[in-house]
């Protein structure tokens, strides 16, 4: 079914772009990605990848992962699929993940990822920091005047204390979710900046073994 959809989407977009590059629904600046499925079966993942690549998309996504399976399973499925997907096209893993997973998958050759985690976790009081994950509602932060993350330069860390963030959360202030989200997004962006920097230096896996150990 995924392949039938892929074929239908591709012929629709191709036809639109021939007729008029700005026809509604398929502006020419958008790229249609083929999406690889196959559940938790490496052979089905490979078959899906091979048949999707035959359709020749500008990029490829790996879908249906991080849905409750173990991290080892996620990694194995990504690895099996990446073997087939062309290296010169963007390769996108949908719906992941924790910062250390993002680094790991980037090391494996994944170019793009997306996830609700930094914002959803923020709304539940979970902060990603250079010192690990902090549950800001914990009473040990009640008198803590330090920033959420001493190594973070975001507007929240440069202005507010852990004690204040905890107070907002415990008091049920919506601002708690806003500030926690701002910090978590800054942390994720810092992570991706560090990945890009390491790629430029040509030492992606070496640099990250210390900074982003796998949980
Ligand atoms: Zn911060």
Coordinates of C-alpha atoms and ligand atoms in Angstrom, one line a residue:
X1 CA 0.0 0.0 0.0
X2 CA 2.9 2.4 0.9
X3 CA 4.4 1.8 -2.6
X4 CA 1.1 2.3 -4.3
X5 CA 0.7 5.6 -2.5
X6 CA 4.3 6.5 -3.4
X7 CA 3.7 5.9 -7.1
X8 CA 0.4 7.9 -7.1
X9 CA 2.0 10.8 -5.2
X10 CA 5.0 10.9 -7.5
X11 CA 3.0 10.8 -10.7
X12 CA 0.7 13.6 -9.4
X13 CA 3.6 15.8 -8.4
X14 CA 5.5 15.1 -11.6
X15 CA 2.4 16.0 -13.6
X16 CA 1.9 19.2 -11.6
X17 CA 5.4 20.3 -12.1
X18 CA 5.3 19.8 -15.8
X19 CA 2.0 21.8 -16.1
X20 CA 2.8 24.6 -13.8
X21 CA 5.5 24.8 -11.2
X22 CA 3.2 26.6 -8.7
X23 CA 0.0 24.6 -9.1
X24 CA -1.9 24.4 -5.8
X25 CA -0.7 21.5 -3.7
X26 CA 2.6 20.9 -5.3
X27 CA 4.8 24.0 -5.3
X28 CA 8.0 23.4 -7.1
X29 CA 10.2 24.3 -4.1
X30 CA 8.8 21.2 -2.2
X31 CA 10.6 17.9 -2.4
X32 CA 8.5 14.7 -2.3
X33 CA 10.2 12.0 -0.2
X34 CA 9.6 8.3 -0.6
X35 CA 8.8 6.7 2.7
X36 CA 10.2 3.3 3.6
X37 CA 8.1 1.1 5.9
X38 CA 8.5 -2.6 6.8
X39 CA 7.8 -2.8 10.5
X40 CA 10.5 -4.5 12.6
X41 CA 11.5 -6.9 9.8
X42 CA 14.9 -6.2 8.2
X43 CA 14.0 -8.1 5.0
X44 CA 10.8 -6.1 4.5
X45 CA 12.6 -2.9 5.3
X46 CA 15.2 -3.7 2.6
X47 CA 12.5 -4.7 0.1
X48 CA 10.6 -1.5 0.8
X49 CA 13.7 0.6 0.4
X50 CA 14.7 -1.1 -2.9
X51 CA 11.3 -0.7 -4.4
X52 CA 11.0 2.9 -3.2
X53 CA 14.4 3.9 -4.6
X54 CA 13.3 2.4 -8.0
X55 CA 10.7 5.2 -8.1
X56 CA 13.5 7.8 -7.9
X57 CA 12.6 10.4 -5.2
X58 CA 14.6 13.5 -4.4
X59 CA 14.9 12.1 -0.8
X60 CA 13.9 9.2 1.4
X61 CA 12.3 8.9 4.8
X62 CA 12.4 5.9 7.1
X63 CA 9.0 5.7 8.8
X64 CA 7.3 3.5 11.5
X65 CA 10.1 3.6 14.0
X66 CA 10.4 4.7 17.6
X67 CA 6.9 3.4 18.2
X68 CA 7.7 1.5 21.4
X69 CA 10.3 -1.0 20.2
X70 CA 13.8 -1.2 21.9
X71 CA 16.5 1.2 20.8
X72 CA 18.6 -1.7 19.5
X73 CA 15.7 -2.7 17.2
X74 CA 15.3 0.9 16.0
X75 CA 19.0 1.1 15.2
X76 CA 19.0 -2.3 13.4
X77 CA 16.1 -1.3 11.2
X78 CA 17.7 2.1 10.4
X79 CA 21.0 0.3 9.5
X80 CA 19.3 -2.3 7.3
X81 CA 17.5 0.5 5.4
X82 CA 20.5 2.8 5.1
X83 CA 22.3 0.1 3.2
X84 CA 19.9 0.5 0.4
X85 CA 19.1 4.2 0.4
X86 CA 21.4 6.3 -1.9
X87 CA 24.0 8.3 0.1
X88 CA 23.7 11.3 -2.3
X89 CA 20.1 11.9 -1.4
X90 CA 18.7 13.2 2.0
X91 CA 17.9 10.4 4.3
X92 CA 15.3 11.2 7.0
X93 CA 14.3 9.2 10.0
X94 CA 10.9 10.2 11.1
X95 CA 9.9 10.9 14.7
X96 CA 13.2 10.5 16.7
X97 CA 14.5 11.1 19.3
X98 CA 16.6 11.7 22.4
X99 CA 19.7 13.9 21.9
X100 CA 22.0 11.0 22.1
X101 CA 19.9 9.0 19.5
X102 CA 20.1 11.9 17.1
X103 CA 23.9 11.9 17.4
X104 CA 24.0 8.1 17.0
X105 CA 21.8 8.1 13.9
X106 CA 23.8 11.1 12.4
X107 CA 26.9 9.0 12.9
X108 CA 25.2 6.2 10.9
X109 CA 24.5 8.5 8.0
X110 CA 21.1 9.9 8.7
X111 CA 20.7 13.6 7.5
X112 CA 17.3 14.6 8.9
X113 CA 15.2 13.9 11.9
X114 CA 12.1 15.4 13.6
X115 CA 10.5 14.9 16.9
X116 CA 8.0 16.2 19.4
X117 CA 10.2 15.1 22.3
X118 CA 11.9 18.5 23.2
X119 CA 8.6 20.3 23.4
X120 CA 6.4 17.5 24.9
X121 CA 9.1 16.7 27.6
X122 CA 9.3 20.4 28.4
X123 CA 5.6 20.6 29.1
X124 CA 6.1 17.7 31.6
X125 CA 9.0 19.4 33.3
X126 CA 11.8 17.3 31.7
X127 CA 14.9 19.3 30.7
X128 CA 17.7 18.0 28.5
X129 CA 21.1 19.4 29.7
X130 CA 24.8 18.9 29.4
X131 CA 24.5 17.2 32.9
X132 CA 21.9 14.8 31.8
X133 CA 18.1 14.9 32.1
X134 CA 16.6 17.0 34.9
X135 CA 13.1 16.6 36.2
X136 CA 12.5 20.2 37.2
X137 CA 9.6 19.4 39.5
X138 CA 12.0 17.5 41.8
X139 CA 12.2 19.1 45.3
X140 CA 16.0 19.1 45.2
X141 CA 15.7 22.1 42.8
X142 CA 13.6 24.1 45.2
X143 CA 16.5 26.3 46.4
X144 CA 18.8 25.8 43.4
X145 CA 19.8 29.2 42.1
X146 CA 21.9 27.8 39.2
X147 CA 20.7 27.8 35.6
X148 CA 18.9 24.8 34.1
X149 CA 22.1 24.0 32.2
X150 CA 25.4 25.8 33.1
X151 CA 26.7 25.1 29.6
X152 CA 23.7 26.6 27.8
X153 CA 23.6 30.1 26.5
X154 CA 19.9 30.3 25.9
X155 CA 17.7 33.1 27.1
X156 CA 16.2 30.9 29.8
X157 CA 19.5 29.7 31.2
X158 CA 21.0 33.2 31.1
X159 CA 18.2 34.7 33.1
X160 CA 16.2 32.2 35.2
X161 CA 17.2 29.7 38.0
X162 CA 16.2 26.1 38.4
X163 CA 14.4 27.1 41.6
X164 CA 12.3 29.6 39.6
X165 CA 11.5 27.1 36.8
X166 CA 10.5 24.6 39.4
X167 CA 8.3 27.2 41.1
X168 CA 6.5 27.9 37.8
X169 CA 5.9 24.3 37.1
X170 CA 4.7 23.4 40.6
X171 CA 2.4 26.5 40.6
X172 CA 0.9 25.3 37.3
X173 CA 2.0 28.4 35.4
X174 CA 1.8 28.0 31.6
X175 CA 5.0 30.0 31.5
X176 CA 6.8 26.8 32.8
X177 CA 6.1 25.0 29.6
X178 CA 7.2 27.9 27.5
X179 CA 10.5 28.5 29.3
X180 CA 11.3 24.7 29.5
X181 CA 10.5 24.4 25.7
X182 CA 12.8 27.4 24.9
X183 CA 15.7 25.7 26.7
X184 CA 15.1 22.2 25.3
X185 CA 14.9 23.5 21.8
X186 CA 18.2 25.5 22.4
X187 CA 19.8 22.2 23.6
X188 CA 18.6 20.3 20.6
X189 CA 19.8 23.0 18.2
X190 CA 23.2 23.1 20.1
X191 CA 23.3 19.3 19.6
X192 CA 22.7 19.6 15.9
X193 CA 25.2 22.5 15.6
X194 CA 27.8 20.2 17.3
X195 CA 27.0 17.4 14.9
X196 CA 27.5 19.7 11.9
X197 CA 30.8 21.0 13.3
X198 CA 32.0 17.5 13.9
X199 CA 31.1 16.5 10.4
X200 CA 33.1 19.4 9.1
X201 CA 36.1 18.3 11.2
X202 CA 35.7 14.8 9.9
X203 CA 35.4 13.2 13.3
X204 CA 31.8 12.7 14.0
X205 CA 31.9 9.4 16.0
X206 CA 35.0 10.3 18.0
X207 CA 33.8 13.6 19.3
X208 CA 30.5 12.3 20.5
X209 CA 31.4 9.3 22.5
X210 CA 32.1 11.5 25.5
X211 CA 29.5 14.3 25.1
X212 CA 26.5 12.2 24.2
X213 CA 26.9 8.7 25.7
X214 CA 24.1 6.3 24.8
X215 CA 21.7 5.9 27.7
Ligands
LIG1 ZN1 19.2 26.8 28.1

